[in-house]
Short mmCIF file of C-alpha atoms in Angstrom, two decimals:
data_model
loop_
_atom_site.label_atom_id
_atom_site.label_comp_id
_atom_site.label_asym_id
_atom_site.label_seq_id
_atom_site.Cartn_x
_atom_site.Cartn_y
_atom_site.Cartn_z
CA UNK B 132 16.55 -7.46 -20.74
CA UNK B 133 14.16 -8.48 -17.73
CA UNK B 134 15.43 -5.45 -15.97
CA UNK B 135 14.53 -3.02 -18.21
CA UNK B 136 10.92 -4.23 -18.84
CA UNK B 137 10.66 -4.67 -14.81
CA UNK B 138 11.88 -1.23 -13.20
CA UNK B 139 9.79 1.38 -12.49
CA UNK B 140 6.18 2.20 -14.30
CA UNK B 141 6.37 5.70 -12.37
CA UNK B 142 9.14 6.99 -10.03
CA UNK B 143 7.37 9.47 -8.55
CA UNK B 144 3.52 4.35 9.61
CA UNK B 145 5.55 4.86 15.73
CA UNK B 146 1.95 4.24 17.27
CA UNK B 147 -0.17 7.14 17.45
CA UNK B 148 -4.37 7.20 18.69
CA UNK B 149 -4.54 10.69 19.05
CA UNK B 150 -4.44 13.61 16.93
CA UNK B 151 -0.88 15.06 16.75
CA UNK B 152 -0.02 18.29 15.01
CA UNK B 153 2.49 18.52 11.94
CA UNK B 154 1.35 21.90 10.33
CA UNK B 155 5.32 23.28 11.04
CA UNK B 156 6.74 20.57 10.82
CA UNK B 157 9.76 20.56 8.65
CA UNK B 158 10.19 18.92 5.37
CA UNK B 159 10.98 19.46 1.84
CA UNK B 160 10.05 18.03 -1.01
CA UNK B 161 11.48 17.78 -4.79
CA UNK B 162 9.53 14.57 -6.27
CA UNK B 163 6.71 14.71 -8.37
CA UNK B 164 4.31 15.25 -5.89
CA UNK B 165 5.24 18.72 -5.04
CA UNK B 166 5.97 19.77 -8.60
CA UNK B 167 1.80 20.56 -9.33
CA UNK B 168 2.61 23.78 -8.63
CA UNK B 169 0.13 24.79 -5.78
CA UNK B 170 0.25 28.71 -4.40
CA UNK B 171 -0.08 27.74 -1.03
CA UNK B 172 -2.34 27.97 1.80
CA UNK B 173 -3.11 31.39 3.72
CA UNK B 174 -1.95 29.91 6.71
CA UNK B 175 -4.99 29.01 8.12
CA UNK B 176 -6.48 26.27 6.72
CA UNK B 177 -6.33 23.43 8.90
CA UNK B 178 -6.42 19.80 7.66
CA UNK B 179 -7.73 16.43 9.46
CA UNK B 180 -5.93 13.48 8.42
CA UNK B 181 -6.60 10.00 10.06
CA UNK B 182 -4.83 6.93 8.43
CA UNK B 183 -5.53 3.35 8.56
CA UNK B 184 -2.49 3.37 11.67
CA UNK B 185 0.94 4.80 12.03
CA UNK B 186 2.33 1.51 13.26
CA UNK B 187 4.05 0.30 10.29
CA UNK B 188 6.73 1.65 7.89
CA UNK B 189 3.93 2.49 4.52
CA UNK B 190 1.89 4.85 6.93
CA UNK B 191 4.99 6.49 8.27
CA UNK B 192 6.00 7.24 4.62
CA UNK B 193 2.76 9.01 4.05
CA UNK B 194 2.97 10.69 7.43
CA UNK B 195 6.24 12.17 6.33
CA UNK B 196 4.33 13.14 3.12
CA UNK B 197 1.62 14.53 4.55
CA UNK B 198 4.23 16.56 6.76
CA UNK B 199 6.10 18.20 4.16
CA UNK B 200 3.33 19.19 2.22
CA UNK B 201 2.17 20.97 5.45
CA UNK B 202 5.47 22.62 5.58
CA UNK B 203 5.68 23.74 1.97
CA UNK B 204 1.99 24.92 1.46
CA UNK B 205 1.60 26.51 4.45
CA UNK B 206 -1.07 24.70 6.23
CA UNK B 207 -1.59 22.74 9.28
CA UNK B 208 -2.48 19.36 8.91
CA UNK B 209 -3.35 16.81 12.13
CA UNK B 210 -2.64 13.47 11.95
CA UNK B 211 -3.93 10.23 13.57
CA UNK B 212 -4.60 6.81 13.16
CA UNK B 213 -5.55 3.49 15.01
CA UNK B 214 -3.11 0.72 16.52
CA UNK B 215 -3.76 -1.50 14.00
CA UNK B 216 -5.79 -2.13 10.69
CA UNK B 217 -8.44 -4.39 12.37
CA UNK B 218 -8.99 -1.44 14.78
CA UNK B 219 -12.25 -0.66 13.53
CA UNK B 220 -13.59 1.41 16.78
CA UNK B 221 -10.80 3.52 17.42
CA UNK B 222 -10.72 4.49 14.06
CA UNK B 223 -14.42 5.23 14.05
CA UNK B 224 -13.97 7.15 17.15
CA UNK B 225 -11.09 9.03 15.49
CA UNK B 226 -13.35 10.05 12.42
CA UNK B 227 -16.38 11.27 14.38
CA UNK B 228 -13.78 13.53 16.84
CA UNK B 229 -12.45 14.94 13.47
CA UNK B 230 -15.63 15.98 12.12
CA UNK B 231 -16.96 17.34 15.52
CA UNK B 232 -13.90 19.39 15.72
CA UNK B 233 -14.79 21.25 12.55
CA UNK B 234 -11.39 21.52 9.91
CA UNK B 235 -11.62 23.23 6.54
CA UNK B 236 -10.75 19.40 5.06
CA UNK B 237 -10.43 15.99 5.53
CA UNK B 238 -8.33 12.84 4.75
CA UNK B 239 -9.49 9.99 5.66
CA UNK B 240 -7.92 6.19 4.90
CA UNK B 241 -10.77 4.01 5.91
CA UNK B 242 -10.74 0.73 7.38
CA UNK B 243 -14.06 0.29 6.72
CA UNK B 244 -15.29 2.28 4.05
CA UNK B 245 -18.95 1.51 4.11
CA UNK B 246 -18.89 2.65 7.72
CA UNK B 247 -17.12 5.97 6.91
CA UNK B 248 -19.20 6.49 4.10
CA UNK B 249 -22.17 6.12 7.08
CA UNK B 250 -20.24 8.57 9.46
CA UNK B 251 -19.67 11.55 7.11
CA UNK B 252 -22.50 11.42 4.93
CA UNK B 253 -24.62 14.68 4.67
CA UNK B 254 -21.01 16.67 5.32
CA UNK B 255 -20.57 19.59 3.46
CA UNK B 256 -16.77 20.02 4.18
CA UNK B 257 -13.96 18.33 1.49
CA UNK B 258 -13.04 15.09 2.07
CA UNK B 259 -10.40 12.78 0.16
CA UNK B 260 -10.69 9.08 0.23
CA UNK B 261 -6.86 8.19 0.71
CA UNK B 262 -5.39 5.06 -0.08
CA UNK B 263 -8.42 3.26 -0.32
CA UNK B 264 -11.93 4.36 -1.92
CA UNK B 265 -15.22 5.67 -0.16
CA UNK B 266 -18.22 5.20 -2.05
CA UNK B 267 -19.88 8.09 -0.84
CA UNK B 268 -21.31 11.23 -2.85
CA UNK B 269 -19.67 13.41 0.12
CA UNK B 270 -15.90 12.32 -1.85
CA UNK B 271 -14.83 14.75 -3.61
CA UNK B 272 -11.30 13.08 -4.64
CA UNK B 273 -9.42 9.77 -4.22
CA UNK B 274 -6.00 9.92 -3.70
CA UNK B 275 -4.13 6.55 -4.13
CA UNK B 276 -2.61 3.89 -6.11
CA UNK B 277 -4.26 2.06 -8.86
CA UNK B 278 -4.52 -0.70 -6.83
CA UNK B 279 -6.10 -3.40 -9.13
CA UNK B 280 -3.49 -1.94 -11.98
CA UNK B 281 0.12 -2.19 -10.04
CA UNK B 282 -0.72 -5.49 -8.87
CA UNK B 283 -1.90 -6.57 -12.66
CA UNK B 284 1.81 -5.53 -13.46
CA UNK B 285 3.88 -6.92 -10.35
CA UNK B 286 1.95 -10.14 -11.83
CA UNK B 287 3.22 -10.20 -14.98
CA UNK B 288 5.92 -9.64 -14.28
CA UNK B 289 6.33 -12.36 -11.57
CA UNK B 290 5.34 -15.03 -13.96
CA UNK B 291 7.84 -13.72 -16.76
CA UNK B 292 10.33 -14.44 -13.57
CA UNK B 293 8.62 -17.80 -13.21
CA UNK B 294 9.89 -18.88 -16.38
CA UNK B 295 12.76 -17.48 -16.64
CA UNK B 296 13.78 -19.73 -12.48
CA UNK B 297 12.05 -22.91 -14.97
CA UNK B 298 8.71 -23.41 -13.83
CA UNK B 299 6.91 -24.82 -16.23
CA UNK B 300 3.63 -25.55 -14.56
CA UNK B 301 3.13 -21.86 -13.13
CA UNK B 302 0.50 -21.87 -10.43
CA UNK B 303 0.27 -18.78 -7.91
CA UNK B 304 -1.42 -18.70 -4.47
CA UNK B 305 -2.03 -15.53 -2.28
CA UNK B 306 -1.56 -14.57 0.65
CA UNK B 307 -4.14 -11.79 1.43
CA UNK B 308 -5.55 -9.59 3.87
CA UNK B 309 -8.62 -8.67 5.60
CA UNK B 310 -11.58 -10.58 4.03
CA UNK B 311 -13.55 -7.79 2.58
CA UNK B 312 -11.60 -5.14 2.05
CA UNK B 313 -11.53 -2.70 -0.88
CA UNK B 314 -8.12 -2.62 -1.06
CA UNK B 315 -7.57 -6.30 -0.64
CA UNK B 316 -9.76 -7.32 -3.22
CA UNK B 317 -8.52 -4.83 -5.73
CA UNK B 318 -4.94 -6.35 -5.61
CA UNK B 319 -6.42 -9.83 -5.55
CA UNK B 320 -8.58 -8.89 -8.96
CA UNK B 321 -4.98 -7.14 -10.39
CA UNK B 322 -3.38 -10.46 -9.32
CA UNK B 323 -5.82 -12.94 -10.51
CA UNK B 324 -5.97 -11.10 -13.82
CA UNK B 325 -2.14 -10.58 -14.77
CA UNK B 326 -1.38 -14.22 -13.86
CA UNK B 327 -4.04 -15.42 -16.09
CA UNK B 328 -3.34 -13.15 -18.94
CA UNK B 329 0.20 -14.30 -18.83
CA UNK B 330 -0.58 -17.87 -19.23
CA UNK B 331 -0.48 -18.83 -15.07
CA UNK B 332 -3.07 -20.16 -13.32
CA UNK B 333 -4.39 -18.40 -9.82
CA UNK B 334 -5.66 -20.63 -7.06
CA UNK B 335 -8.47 -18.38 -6.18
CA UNK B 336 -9.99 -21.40 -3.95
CA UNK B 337 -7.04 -21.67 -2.18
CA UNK B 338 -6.45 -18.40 -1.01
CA UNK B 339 -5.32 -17.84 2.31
CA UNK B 340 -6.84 -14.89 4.50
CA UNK B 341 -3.89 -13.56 7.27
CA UNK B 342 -5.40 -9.90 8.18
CA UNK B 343 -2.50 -8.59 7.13
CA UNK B 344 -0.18 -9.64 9.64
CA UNK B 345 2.85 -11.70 9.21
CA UNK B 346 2.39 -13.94 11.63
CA UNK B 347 -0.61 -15.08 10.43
CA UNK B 348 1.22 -15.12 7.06
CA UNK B 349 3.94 -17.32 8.46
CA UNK B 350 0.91 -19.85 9.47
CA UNK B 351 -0.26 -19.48 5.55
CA UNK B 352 2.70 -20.17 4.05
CA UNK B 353 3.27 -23.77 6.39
CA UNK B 354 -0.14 -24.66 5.03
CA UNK B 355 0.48 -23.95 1.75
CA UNK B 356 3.54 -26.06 1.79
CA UNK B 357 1.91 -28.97 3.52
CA UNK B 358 -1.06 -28.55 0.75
CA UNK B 359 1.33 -28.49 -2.13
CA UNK B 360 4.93 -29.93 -0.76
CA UNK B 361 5.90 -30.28 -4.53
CA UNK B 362 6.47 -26.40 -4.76
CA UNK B 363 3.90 -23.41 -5.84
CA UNK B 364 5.60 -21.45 -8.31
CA UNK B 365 4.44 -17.87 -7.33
CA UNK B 366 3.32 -16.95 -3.76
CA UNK B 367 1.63 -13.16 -3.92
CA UNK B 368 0.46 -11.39 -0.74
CA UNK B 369 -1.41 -8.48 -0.20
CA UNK B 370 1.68 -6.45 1.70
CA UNK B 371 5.18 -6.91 1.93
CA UNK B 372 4.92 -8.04 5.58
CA UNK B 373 3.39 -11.06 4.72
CA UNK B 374 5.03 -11.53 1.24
CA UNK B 375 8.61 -11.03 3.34
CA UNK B 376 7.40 -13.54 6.24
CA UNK B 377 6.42 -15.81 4.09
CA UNK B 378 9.74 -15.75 1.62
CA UNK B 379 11.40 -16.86 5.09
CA UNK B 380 8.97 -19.30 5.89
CA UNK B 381 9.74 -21.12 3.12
CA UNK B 382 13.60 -20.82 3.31
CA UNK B 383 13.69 -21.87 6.95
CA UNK B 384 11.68 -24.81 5.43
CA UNK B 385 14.08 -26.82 4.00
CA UNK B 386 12.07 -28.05 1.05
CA UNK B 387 13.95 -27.48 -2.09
CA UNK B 388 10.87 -27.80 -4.15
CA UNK B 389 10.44 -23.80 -3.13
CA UNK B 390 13.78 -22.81 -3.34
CA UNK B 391 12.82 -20.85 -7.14
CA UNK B 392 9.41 -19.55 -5.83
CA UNK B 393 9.06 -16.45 -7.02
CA UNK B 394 7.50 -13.98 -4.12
CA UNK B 395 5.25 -11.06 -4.77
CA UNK B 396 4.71 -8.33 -2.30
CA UNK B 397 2.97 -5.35 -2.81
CA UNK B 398 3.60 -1.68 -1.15
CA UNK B 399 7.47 -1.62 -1.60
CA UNK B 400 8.97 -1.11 1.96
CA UNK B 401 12.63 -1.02 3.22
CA UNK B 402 12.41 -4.17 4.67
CA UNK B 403 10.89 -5.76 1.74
CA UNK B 404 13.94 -4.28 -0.25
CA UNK B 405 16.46 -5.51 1.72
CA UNK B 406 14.83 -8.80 1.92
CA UNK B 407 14.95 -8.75 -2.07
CA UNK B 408 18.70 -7.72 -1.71
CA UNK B 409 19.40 -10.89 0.68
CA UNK B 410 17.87 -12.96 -1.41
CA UNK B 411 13.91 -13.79 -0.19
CA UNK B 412 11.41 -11.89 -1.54
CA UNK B 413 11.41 -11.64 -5.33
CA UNK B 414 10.16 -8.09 -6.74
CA UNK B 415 7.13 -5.92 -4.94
CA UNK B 416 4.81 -3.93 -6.62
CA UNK B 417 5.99 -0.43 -4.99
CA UNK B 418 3.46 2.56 -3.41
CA UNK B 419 4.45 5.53 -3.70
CA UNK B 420 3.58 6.09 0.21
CA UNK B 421 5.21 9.55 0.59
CA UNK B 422 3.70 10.91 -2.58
CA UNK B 423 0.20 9.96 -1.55
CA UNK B 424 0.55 11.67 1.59
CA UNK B 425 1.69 14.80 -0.08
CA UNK B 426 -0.81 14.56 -2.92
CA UNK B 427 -3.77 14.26 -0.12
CA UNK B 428 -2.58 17.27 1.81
CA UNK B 429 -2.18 19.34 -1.90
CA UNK B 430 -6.14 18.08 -2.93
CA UNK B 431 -7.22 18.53 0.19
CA UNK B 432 -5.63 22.03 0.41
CA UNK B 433 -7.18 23.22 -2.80
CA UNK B 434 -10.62 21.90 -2.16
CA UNK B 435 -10.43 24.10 1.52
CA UNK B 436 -9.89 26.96 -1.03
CA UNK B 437 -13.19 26.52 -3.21
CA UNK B 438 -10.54 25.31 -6.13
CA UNK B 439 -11.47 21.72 -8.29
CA UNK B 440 -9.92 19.12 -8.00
CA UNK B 441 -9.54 15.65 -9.48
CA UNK B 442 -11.79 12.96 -8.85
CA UNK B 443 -8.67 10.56 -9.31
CA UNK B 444 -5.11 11.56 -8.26
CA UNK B 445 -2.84 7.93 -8.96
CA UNK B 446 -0.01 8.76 -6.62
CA UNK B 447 2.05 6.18 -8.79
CA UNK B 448 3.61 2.82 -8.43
CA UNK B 449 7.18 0.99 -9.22
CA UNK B 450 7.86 -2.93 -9.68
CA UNK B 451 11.31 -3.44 -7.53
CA UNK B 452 13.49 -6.12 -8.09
CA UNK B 453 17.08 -6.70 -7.25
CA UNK B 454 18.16 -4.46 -9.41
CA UNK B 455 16.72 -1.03 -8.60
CA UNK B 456 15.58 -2.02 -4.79
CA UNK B 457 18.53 0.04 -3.71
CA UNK B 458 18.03 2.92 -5.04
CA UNK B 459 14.49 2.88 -3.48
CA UNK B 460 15.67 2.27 -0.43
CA UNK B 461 18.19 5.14 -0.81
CA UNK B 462 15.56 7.27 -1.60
CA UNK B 463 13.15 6.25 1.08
CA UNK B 464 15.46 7.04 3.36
CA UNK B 465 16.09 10.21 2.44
CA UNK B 466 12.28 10.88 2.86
CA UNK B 467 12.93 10.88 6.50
CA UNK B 468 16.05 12.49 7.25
CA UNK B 469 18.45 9.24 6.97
#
């Protein structure tokens, strides 16, 4: 059955512009990402990381990761991040603060990765690419999702819903980010290829760029539909706020030639699975946000203490659907304290 082939492939973010300590915070932590069985800091070892923002519900995930790893290794960890993802200076001006201010190790989500790869080159202290790569020799470890890999799968597994709602001409259309982006044009390549491989057909010259923002998302999806008022059969996006914005776009529509569009998001938030509970959004290929954040703390911990680590740590993905997106949401919440 559909829902055993769909559910999980592994089971394993609140403005902030200034550095803001977490090393005792509290926090525990019983999923796989605290089962690697680290001994611990010595107390001392104090860890930068900035993130890509705090101001939406993925980053606070990871925040809450990187928190409880703090809390069970021992170490202090400072966190920050930018107002927005297309807040390329204050991000910049985070990094180079960071690296004046002289930690043991570094986590860094970029915005911009070829400008962090410009702003720490020739440093000597660890640093872990987080959630999106660095292609920089100064890297020592990326810790993140297989990007190009979960989308591939929430792919496939949208066009097996495809058929299954009796579209029989299975187009797709996405919805993506910033124009340039690593990250974004991973998910796009994972997209692109598991819609082909199934037998769909991706509208690569019809994608439409919304920053990652859903109201420029809601804009994309009311020129999709004027492009194509016959129907699309699968719209993807790049994150679940657009995918979810979107979803309603089309509802509030009125045009019944969407009403079995199957909608993809990608990053698995709350909202998105309550929005697949009520009906909207269709599946979402799921981060493991919270494991990430813990991973990143536990490399970057190890590395402060002369130990290897992995040049790849996947912090695992999930494909929700309607019938395990309450269960993640029950366990999301329990990541912070509901």
């Amino acid at each position: 059955m559909l829902k055993k082939r769909l559910m999980a492939m592994l089971m394993a973010g609140v403005m902030a512009v200034t550095l803001t300590a977490c090393g005792g915070s509290s926090g525990s932590s019983d999923d796989s990402a605290s089962g690697s069985g680290s001994t611990g800091g010595d107390g001392d070892i104090k860890i930068s990381f900035i993130m890509k923002t705090l101001a939406s519900e993925h980053w606070q995930f990871m925040k809450a990761g990187a928190e409880a790893a703090a809390a069970d290794l021992g170490v202090t960890v400072d966190i920050g991040g930018p107002p927005s993802e297309t807040s390329y200076d204050e991000q910049q001006n985070q990094i180079e603060t960071a690296l004046a201010a002289g930690y043991d190790a570094y986590c860094i989500a970029p915005l911009q990765s070829d400008l962090v790869a410009n702003l720490i080159a020739g440093q000597t202290t660890p640093i872990i690419a987080v959630d999106t790569n660095i292609d920089a020799p100064e890297i020592i470890s990326f810790v993140g999702t297989g990007n190009e890999n979960a989308a591939e799968a929430g792919a496939k597994a949208a066009v097996e819903l495809a058929k299954e709602a009796g579209w029989e001409e299975i187009t797709c259309i996405e919805i993506a980010g910033v124009q340039g982006d690593a990250t974004n044009t991973a998910r796009m390549n994972g997209y692109k290829k598991g819609i082909e491989e199934s037998g769909g057909t991706f509208l690569e010259d019809e994608v439409q760029y919304a920053d990652a923002v859903a109201d420029k998302a809601v804009n994309a999806m009311e020129a999709i539909m004027q492009t194509h008022p016959e129907g699309v059969a699968i719209i993807c996006a790049n994150n679940d706020d657009m995918a979810v914005a979107a979803a309603r776009t089309a509802q509030e529509s009125g045009n019944e030639n969407y009403a079995n569009t199957i909608f993809l998001g990608f990053d698995g938030q709350i909202t998105a699975c309550e929005s697949i509970l009520a009906g909207q959004l269709t599946l979402t290929a799921a981060q493991q946000a919270y494991d990430m954040g813990y991973l990143a703390v536990e490399t970057a911990m190890k590395a402060a203490q002369g130990e290897e680590v992995d040049a790849v740590v996947d912090s695992g993905t999930e494909i929700v659907t309607k019938d395990n997106a309450q269960e993640r949401i029950d366990r999301l919440n329990g990541y912070l304290g509901k």
